mmCIF file with all atom_site columns, C-alpha atoms in Angstrom:
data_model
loop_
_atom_site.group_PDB
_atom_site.id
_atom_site.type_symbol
_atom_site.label_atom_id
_atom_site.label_alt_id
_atom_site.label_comp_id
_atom_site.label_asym_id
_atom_site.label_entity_id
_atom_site.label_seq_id
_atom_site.pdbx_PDB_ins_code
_atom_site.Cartn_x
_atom_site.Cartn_y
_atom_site.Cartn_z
_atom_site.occupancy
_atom_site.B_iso_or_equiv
_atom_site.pdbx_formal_charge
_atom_site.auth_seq_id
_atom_site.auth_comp_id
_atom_site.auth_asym_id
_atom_site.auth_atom_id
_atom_site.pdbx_PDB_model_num
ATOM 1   C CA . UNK A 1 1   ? 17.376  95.615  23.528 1.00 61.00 ? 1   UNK A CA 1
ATOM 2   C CA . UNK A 1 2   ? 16.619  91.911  25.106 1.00 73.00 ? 2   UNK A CA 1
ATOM 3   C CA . UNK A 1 3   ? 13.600  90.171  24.365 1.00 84.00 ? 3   UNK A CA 1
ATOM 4   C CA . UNK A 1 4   ? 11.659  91.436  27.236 1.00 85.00 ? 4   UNK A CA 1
ATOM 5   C CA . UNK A 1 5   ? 8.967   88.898  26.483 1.00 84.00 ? 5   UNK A CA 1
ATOM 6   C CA . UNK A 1 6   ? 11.312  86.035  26.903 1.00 88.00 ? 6   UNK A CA 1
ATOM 7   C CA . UNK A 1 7   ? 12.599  87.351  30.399 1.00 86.00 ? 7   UNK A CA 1
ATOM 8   C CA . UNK A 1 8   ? 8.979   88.208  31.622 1.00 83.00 ? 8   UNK A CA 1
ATOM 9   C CA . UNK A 1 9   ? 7.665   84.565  30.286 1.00 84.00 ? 9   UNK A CA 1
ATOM 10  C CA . UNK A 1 10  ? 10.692  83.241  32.083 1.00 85.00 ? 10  UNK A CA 1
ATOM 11  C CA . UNK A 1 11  ? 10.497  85.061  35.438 1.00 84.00 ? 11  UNK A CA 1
ATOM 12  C CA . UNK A 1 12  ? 6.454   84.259  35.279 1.00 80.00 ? 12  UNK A CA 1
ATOM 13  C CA . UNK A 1 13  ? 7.339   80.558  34.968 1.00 80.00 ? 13  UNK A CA 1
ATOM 14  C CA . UNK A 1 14  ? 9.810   80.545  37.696 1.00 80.00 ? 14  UNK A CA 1
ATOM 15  C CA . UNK A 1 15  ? 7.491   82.418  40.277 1.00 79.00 ? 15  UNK A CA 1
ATOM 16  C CA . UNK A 1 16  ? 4.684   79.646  39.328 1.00 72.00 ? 16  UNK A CA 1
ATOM 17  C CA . UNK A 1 17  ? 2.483   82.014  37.791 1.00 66.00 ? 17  UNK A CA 1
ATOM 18  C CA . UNK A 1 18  ? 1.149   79.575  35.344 1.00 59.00 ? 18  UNK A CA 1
ATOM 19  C CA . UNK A 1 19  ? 0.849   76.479  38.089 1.00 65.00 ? 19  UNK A CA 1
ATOM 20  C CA . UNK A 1 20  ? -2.885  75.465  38.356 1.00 65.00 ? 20  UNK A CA 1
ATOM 21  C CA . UNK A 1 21  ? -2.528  75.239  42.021 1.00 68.00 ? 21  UNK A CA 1
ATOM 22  C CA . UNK A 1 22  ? -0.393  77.895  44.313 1.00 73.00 ? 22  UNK A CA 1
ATOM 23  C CA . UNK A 1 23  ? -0.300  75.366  47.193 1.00 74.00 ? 23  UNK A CA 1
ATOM 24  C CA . UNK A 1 24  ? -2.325  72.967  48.964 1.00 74.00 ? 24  UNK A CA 1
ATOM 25  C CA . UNK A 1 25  ? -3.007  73.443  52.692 1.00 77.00 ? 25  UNK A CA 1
ATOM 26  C CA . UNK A 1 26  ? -4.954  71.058  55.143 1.00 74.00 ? 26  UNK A CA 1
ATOM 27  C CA . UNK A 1 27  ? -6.051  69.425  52.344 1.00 78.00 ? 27  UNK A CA 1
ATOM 28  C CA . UNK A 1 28  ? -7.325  72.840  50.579 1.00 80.00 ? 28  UNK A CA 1
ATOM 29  C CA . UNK A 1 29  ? -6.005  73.414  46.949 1.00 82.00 ? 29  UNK A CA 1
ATOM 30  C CA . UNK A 1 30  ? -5.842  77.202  46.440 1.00 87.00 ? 30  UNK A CA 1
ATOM 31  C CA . UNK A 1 31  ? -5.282  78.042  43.307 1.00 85.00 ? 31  UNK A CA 1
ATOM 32  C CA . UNK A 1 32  ? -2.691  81.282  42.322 1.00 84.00 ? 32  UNK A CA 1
ATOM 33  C CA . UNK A 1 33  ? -6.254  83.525  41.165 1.00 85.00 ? 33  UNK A CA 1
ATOM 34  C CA . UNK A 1 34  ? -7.570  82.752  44.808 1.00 90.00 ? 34  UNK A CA 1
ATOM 35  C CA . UNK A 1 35  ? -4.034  83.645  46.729 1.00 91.00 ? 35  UNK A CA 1
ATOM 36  C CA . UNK A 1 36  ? -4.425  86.711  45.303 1.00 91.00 ? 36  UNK A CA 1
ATOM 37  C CA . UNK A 1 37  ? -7.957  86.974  46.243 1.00 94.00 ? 37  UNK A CA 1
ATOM 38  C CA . UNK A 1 38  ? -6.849  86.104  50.098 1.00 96.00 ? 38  UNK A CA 1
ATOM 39  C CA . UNK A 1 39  ? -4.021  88.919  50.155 1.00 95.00 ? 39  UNK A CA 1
ATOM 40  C CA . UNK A 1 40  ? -6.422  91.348  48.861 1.00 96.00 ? 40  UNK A CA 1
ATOM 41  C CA . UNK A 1 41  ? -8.961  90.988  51.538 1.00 97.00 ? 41  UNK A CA 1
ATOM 42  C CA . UNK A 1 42  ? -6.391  90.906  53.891 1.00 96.00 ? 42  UNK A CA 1
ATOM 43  C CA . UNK A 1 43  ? -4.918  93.964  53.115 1.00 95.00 ? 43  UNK A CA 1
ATOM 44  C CA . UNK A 1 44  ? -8.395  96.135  52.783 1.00 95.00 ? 44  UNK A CA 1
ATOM 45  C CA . UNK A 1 45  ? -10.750 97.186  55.066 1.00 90.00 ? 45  UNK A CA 1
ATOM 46  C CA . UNK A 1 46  ? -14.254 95.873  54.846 1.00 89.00 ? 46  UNK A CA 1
ATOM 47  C CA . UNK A 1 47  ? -13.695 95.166  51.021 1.00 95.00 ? 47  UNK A CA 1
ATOM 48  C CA . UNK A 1 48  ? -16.621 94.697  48.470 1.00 93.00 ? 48  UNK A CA 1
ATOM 49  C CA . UNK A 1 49  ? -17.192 92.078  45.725 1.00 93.00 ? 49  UNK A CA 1
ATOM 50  C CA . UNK A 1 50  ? -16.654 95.153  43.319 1.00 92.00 ? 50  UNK A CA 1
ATOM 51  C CA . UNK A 1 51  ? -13.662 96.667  44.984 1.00 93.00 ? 51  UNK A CA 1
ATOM 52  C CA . UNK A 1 52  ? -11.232 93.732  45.140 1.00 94.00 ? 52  UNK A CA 1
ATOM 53  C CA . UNK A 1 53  ? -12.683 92.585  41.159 1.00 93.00 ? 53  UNK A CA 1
ATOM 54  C CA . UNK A 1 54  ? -11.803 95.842  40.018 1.00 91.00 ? 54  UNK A CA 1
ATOM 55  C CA . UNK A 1 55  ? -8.288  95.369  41.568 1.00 90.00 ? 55  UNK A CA 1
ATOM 56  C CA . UNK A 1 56  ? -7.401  92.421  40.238 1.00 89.00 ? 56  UNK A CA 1
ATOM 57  C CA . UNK A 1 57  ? -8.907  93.592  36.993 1.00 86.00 ? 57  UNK A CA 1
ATOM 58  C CA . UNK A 1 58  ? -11.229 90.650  36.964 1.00 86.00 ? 58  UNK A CA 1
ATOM 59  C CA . UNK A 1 59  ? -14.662 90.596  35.891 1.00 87.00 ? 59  UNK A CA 1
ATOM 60  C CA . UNK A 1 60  ? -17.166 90.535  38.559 1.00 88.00 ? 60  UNK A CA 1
ATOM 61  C CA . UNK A 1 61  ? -18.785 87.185  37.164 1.00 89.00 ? 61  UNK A CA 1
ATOM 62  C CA . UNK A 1 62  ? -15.213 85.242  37.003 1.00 87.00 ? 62  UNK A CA 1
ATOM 63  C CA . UNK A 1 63  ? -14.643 87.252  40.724 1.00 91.00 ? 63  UNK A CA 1
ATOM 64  C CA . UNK A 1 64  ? -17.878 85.967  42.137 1.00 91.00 ? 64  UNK A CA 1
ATOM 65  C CA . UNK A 1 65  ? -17.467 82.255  41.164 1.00 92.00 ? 65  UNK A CA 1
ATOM 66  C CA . UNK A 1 66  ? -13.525 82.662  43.048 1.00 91.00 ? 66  UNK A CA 1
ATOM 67  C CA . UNK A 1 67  ? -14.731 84.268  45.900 1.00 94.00 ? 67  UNK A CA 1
ATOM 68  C CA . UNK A 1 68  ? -17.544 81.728  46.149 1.00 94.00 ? 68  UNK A CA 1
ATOM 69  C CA . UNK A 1 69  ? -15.277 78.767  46.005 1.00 93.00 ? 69  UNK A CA 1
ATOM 70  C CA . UNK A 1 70  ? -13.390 80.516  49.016 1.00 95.00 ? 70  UNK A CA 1
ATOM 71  C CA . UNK A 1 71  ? -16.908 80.793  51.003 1.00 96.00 ? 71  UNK A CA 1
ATOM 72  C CA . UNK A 1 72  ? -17.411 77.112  50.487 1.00 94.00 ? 72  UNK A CA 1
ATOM 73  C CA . UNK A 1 73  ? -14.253 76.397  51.469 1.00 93.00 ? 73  UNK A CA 1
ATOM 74  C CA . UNK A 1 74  ? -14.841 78.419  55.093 1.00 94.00 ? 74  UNK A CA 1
ATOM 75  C CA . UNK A 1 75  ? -11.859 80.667  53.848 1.00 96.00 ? 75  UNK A CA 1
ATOM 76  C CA . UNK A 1 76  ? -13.612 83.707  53.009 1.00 97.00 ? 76  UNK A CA 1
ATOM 77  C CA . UNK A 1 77  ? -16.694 85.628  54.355 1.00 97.00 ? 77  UNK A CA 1
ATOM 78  C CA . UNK A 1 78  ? -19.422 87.434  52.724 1.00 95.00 ? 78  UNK A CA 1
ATOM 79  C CA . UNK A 1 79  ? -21.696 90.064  54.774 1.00 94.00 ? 79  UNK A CA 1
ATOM 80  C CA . UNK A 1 80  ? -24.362 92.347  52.918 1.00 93.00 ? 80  UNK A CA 1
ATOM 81  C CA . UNK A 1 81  ? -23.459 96.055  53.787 1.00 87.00 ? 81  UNK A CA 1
ATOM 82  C CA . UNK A 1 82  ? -25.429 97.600  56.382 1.00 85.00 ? 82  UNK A CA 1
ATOM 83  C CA . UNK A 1 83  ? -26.635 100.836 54.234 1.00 86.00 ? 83  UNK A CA 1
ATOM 84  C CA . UNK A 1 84  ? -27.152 99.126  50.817 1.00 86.00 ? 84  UNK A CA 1
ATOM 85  C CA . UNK A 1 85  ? -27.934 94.787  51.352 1.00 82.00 ? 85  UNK A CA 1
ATOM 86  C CA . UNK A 1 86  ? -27.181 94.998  47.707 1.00 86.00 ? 86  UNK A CA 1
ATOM 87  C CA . UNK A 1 87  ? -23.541 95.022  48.558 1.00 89.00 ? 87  UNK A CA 1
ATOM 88  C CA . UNK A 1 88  ? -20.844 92.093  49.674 1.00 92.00 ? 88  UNK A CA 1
ATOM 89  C CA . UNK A 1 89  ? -19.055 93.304  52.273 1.00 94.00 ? 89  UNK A CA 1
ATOM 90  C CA . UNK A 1 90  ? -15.444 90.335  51.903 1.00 97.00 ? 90  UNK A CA 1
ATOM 91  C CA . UNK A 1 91  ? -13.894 89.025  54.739 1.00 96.00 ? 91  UNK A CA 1
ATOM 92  C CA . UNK A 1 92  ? -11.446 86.378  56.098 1.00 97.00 ? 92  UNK A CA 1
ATOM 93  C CA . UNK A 1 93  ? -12.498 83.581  57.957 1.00 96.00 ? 93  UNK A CA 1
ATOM 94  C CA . UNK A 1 94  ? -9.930  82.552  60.692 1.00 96.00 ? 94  UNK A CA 1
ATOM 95  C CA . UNK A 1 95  ? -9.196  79.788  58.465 1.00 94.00 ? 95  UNK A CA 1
ATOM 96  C CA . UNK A 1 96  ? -8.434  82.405  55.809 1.00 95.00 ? 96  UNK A CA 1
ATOM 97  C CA . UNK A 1 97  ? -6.157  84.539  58.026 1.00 95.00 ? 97  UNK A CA 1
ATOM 98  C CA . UNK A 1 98  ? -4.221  81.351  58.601 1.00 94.00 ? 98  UNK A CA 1
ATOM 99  C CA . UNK A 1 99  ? -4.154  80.260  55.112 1.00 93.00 ? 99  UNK A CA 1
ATOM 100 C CA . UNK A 1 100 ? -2.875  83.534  53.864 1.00 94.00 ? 100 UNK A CA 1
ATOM 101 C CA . UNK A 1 101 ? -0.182  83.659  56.593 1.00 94.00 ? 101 UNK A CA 1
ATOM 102 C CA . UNK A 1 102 ? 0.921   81.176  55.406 1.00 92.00 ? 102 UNK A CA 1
ATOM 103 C CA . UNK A 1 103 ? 1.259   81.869  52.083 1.00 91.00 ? 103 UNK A CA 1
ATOM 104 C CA . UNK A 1 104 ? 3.105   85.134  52.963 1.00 92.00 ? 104 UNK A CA 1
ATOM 105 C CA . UNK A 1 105 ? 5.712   83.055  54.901 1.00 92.00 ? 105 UNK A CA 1
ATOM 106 C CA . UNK A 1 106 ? 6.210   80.585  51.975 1.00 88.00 ? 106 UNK A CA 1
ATOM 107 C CA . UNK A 1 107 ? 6.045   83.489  49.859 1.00 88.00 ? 107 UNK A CA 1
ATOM 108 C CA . UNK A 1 108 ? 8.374   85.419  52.086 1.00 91.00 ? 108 UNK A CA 1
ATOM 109 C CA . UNK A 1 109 ? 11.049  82.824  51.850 1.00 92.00 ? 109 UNK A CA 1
ATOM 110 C CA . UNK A 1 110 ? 10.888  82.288  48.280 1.00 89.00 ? 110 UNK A CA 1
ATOM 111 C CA . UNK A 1 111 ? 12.021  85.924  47.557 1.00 92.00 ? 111 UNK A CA 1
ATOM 112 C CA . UNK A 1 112 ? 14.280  86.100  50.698 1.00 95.00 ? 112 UNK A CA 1
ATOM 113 C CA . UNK A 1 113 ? 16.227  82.827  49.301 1.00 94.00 ? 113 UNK A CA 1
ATOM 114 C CA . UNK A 1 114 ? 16.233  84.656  45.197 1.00 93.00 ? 114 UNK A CA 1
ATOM 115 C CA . UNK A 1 115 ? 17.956  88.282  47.416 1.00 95.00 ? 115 UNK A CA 1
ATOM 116 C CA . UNK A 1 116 ? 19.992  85.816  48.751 1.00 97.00 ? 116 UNK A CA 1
ATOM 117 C CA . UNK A 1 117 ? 22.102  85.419  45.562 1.00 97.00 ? 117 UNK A CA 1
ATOM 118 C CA . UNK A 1 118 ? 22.556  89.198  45.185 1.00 97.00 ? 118 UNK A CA 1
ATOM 119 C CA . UNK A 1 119 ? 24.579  92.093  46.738 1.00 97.00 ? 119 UNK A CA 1
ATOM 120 C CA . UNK A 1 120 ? 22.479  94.660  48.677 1.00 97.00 ? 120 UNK A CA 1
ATOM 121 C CA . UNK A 1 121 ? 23.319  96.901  45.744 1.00 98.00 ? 121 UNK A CA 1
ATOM 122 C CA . UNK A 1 122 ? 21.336  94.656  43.188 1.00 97.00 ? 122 UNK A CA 1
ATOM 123 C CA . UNK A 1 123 ? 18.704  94.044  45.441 1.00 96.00 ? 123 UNK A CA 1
ATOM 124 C CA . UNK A 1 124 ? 17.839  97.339  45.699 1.00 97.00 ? 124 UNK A CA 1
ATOM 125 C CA . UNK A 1 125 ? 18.533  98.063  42.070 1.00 97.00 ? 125 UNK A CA 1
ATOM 126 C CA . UNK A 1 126 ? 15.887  94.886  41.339 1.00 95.00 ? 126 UNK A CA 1
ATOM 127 C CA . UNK A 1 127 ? 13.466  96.342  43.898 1.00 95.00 ? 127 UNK A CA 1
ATOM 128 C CA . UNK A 1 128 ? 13.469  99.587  42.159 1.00 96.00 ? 128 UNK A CA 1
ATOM 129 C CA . UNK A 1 129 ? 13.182  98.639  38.412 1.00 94.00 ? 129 UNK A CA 1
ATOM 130 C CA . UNK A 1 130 ? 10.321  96.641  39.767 1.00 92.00 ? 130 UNK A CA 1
ATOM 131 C CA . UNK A 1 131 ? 8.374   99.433  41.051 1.00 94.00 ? 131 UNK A CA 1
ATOM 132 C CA . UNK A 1 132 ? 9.006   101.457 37.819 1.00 94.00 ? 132 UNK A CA 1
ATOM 133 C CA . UNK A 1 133 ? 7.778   98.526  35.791 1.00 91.00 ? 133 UNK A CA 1
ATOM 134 C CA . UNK A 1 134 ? 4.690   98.406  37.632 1.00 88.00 ? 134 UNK A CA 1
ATOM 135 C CA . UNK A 1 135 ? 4.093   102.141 37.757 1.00 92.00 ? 135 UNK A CA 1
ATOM 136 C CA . UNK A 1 136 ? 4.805   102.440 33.932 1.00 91.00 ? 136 UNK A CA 1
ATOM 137 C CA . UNK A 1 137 ? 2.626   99.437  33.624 1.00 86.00 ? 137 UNK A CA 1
ATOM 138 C CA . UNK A 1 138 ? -0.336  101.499 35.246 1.00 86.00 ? 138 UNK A CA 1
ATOM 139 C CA . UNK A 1 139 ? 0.067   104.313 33.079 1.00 89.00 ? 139 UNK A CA 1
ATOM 140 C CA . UNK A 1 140 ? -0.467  102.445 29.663 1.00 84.00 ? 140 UNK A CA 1
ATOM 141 C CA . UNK A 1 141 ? -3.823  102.181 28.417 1.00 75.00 ? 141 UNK A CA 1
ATOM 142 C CA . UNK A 1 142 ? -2.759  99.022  26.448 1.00 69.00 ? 142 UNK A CA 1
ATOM 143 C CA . UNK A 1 143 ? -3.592  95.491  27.588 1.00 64.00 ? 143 UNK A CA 1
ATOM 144 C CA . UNK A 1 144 ? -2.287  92.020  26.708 1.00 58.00 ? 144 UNK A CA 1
ATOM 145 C CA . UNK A 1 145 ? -4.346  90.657  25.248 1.00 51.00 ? 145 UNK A CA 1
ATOM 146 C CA . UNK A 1 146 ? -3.591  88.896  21.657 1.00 45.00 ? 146 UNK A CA 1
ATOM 147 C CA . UNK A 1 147 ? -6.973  87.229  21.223 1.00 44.00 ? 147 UNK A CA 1
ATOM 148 C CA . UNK A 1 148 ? -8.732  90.923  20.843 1.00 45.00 ? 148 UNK A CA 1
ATOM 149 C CA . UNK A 1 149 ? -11.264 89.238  23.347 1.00 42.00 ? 149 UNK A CA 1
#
C-alpha cells in the first residue's frame, strides 16, 4: 500500500490548506478557517454560533473569536434568535455574499483547471473515491490528533 500520509500531506499542500491566508479581497485577508466559515453560512439557513462550530468541529471559543473577526470585518452578521436571545442567529453581510462568491469562482476554477488534466473516466473515478473517503472518514471514531490534546 502507498504512504497515504505522504499523498494526503501532499494534496493538502497543493490545495493551500496550510497557507495562513486563503486570499485577500478589497484589501480583506481571509484566512482558509474563515472561508470555510463563509461557505457554511452560506449554505445554511438561519445558522447558529453552535451549529456551524459543531460542523467544522471547532470549539465554540476558537469559533466565536473567527466569526467575530468576520463581524468586524462587515462580512458576517450576528442576530439573537427571536425565541431564546441567548442564541446567535449567523448571517452574511452583502459584503460576505460577495466575498464568498468569489471564493467559489476562484475555487471553481482551481478544480475545473486540476479535471482538466484527466479523462471523464478519472474524473469521475476521483470524484467517487473522494466521497468514500469522506464518508469512511465520518464513520471512524478516531481523530488526528498526535499531541493527545
Amino acid at each position: 500500500m502507498e504512504n497515504i500520509r505522504e499523498i494526503v500531506q501532499t494534496m493538502t499542500r497543493r490545495i493551500g490548506l496550510l497557507n495562513k491566508n486563503c486570499c485577500s479581497i478589497d484589501g480583506i485577508d481571509i484566512s482558509v478557517a474563515q472561508s470555510h466559515i463563509l461557505y457554511e453560512i452560506s449554505r445554511h439557513r438561519q445558522p447558529s454560533i453552535q451549529q456551524i462550530a459543531e460542523l467544522l468541529g471547532l470549539d465554540v471559543t476558537t469559533f466565536s473569536r473567527q466569526v467575530q473577526t468576520l463581524v468586524e470585518a462587515e462580512l458576517v452578521r450576528k442576530t439573537p434568535y427571536p425565541d431564546d436571545r441567548r442564541i446567535q442567529i449567523l448571517s452574511l453581510t452583502e459584503q460576505g455574499e460577495s466575498i464568498n462568491r468569489y471564493i467559489d469562482e476562484v475555487m471553481g476554477s482551481y478544480y475545473q483547471d486540476i479535471f482538466s488534466h484527466m479523462t471523464t473516466f478519472e474524473q469521475e473515478t476521483v470524484i467517487r473515491s473522494i466521497i468514500l473517503l469522506n464518508e469512511a472518514m465520518a464513520k471512524t471514531k478516531q481523530c488526528c490528533n498526535p499531541m493527545g490534546s
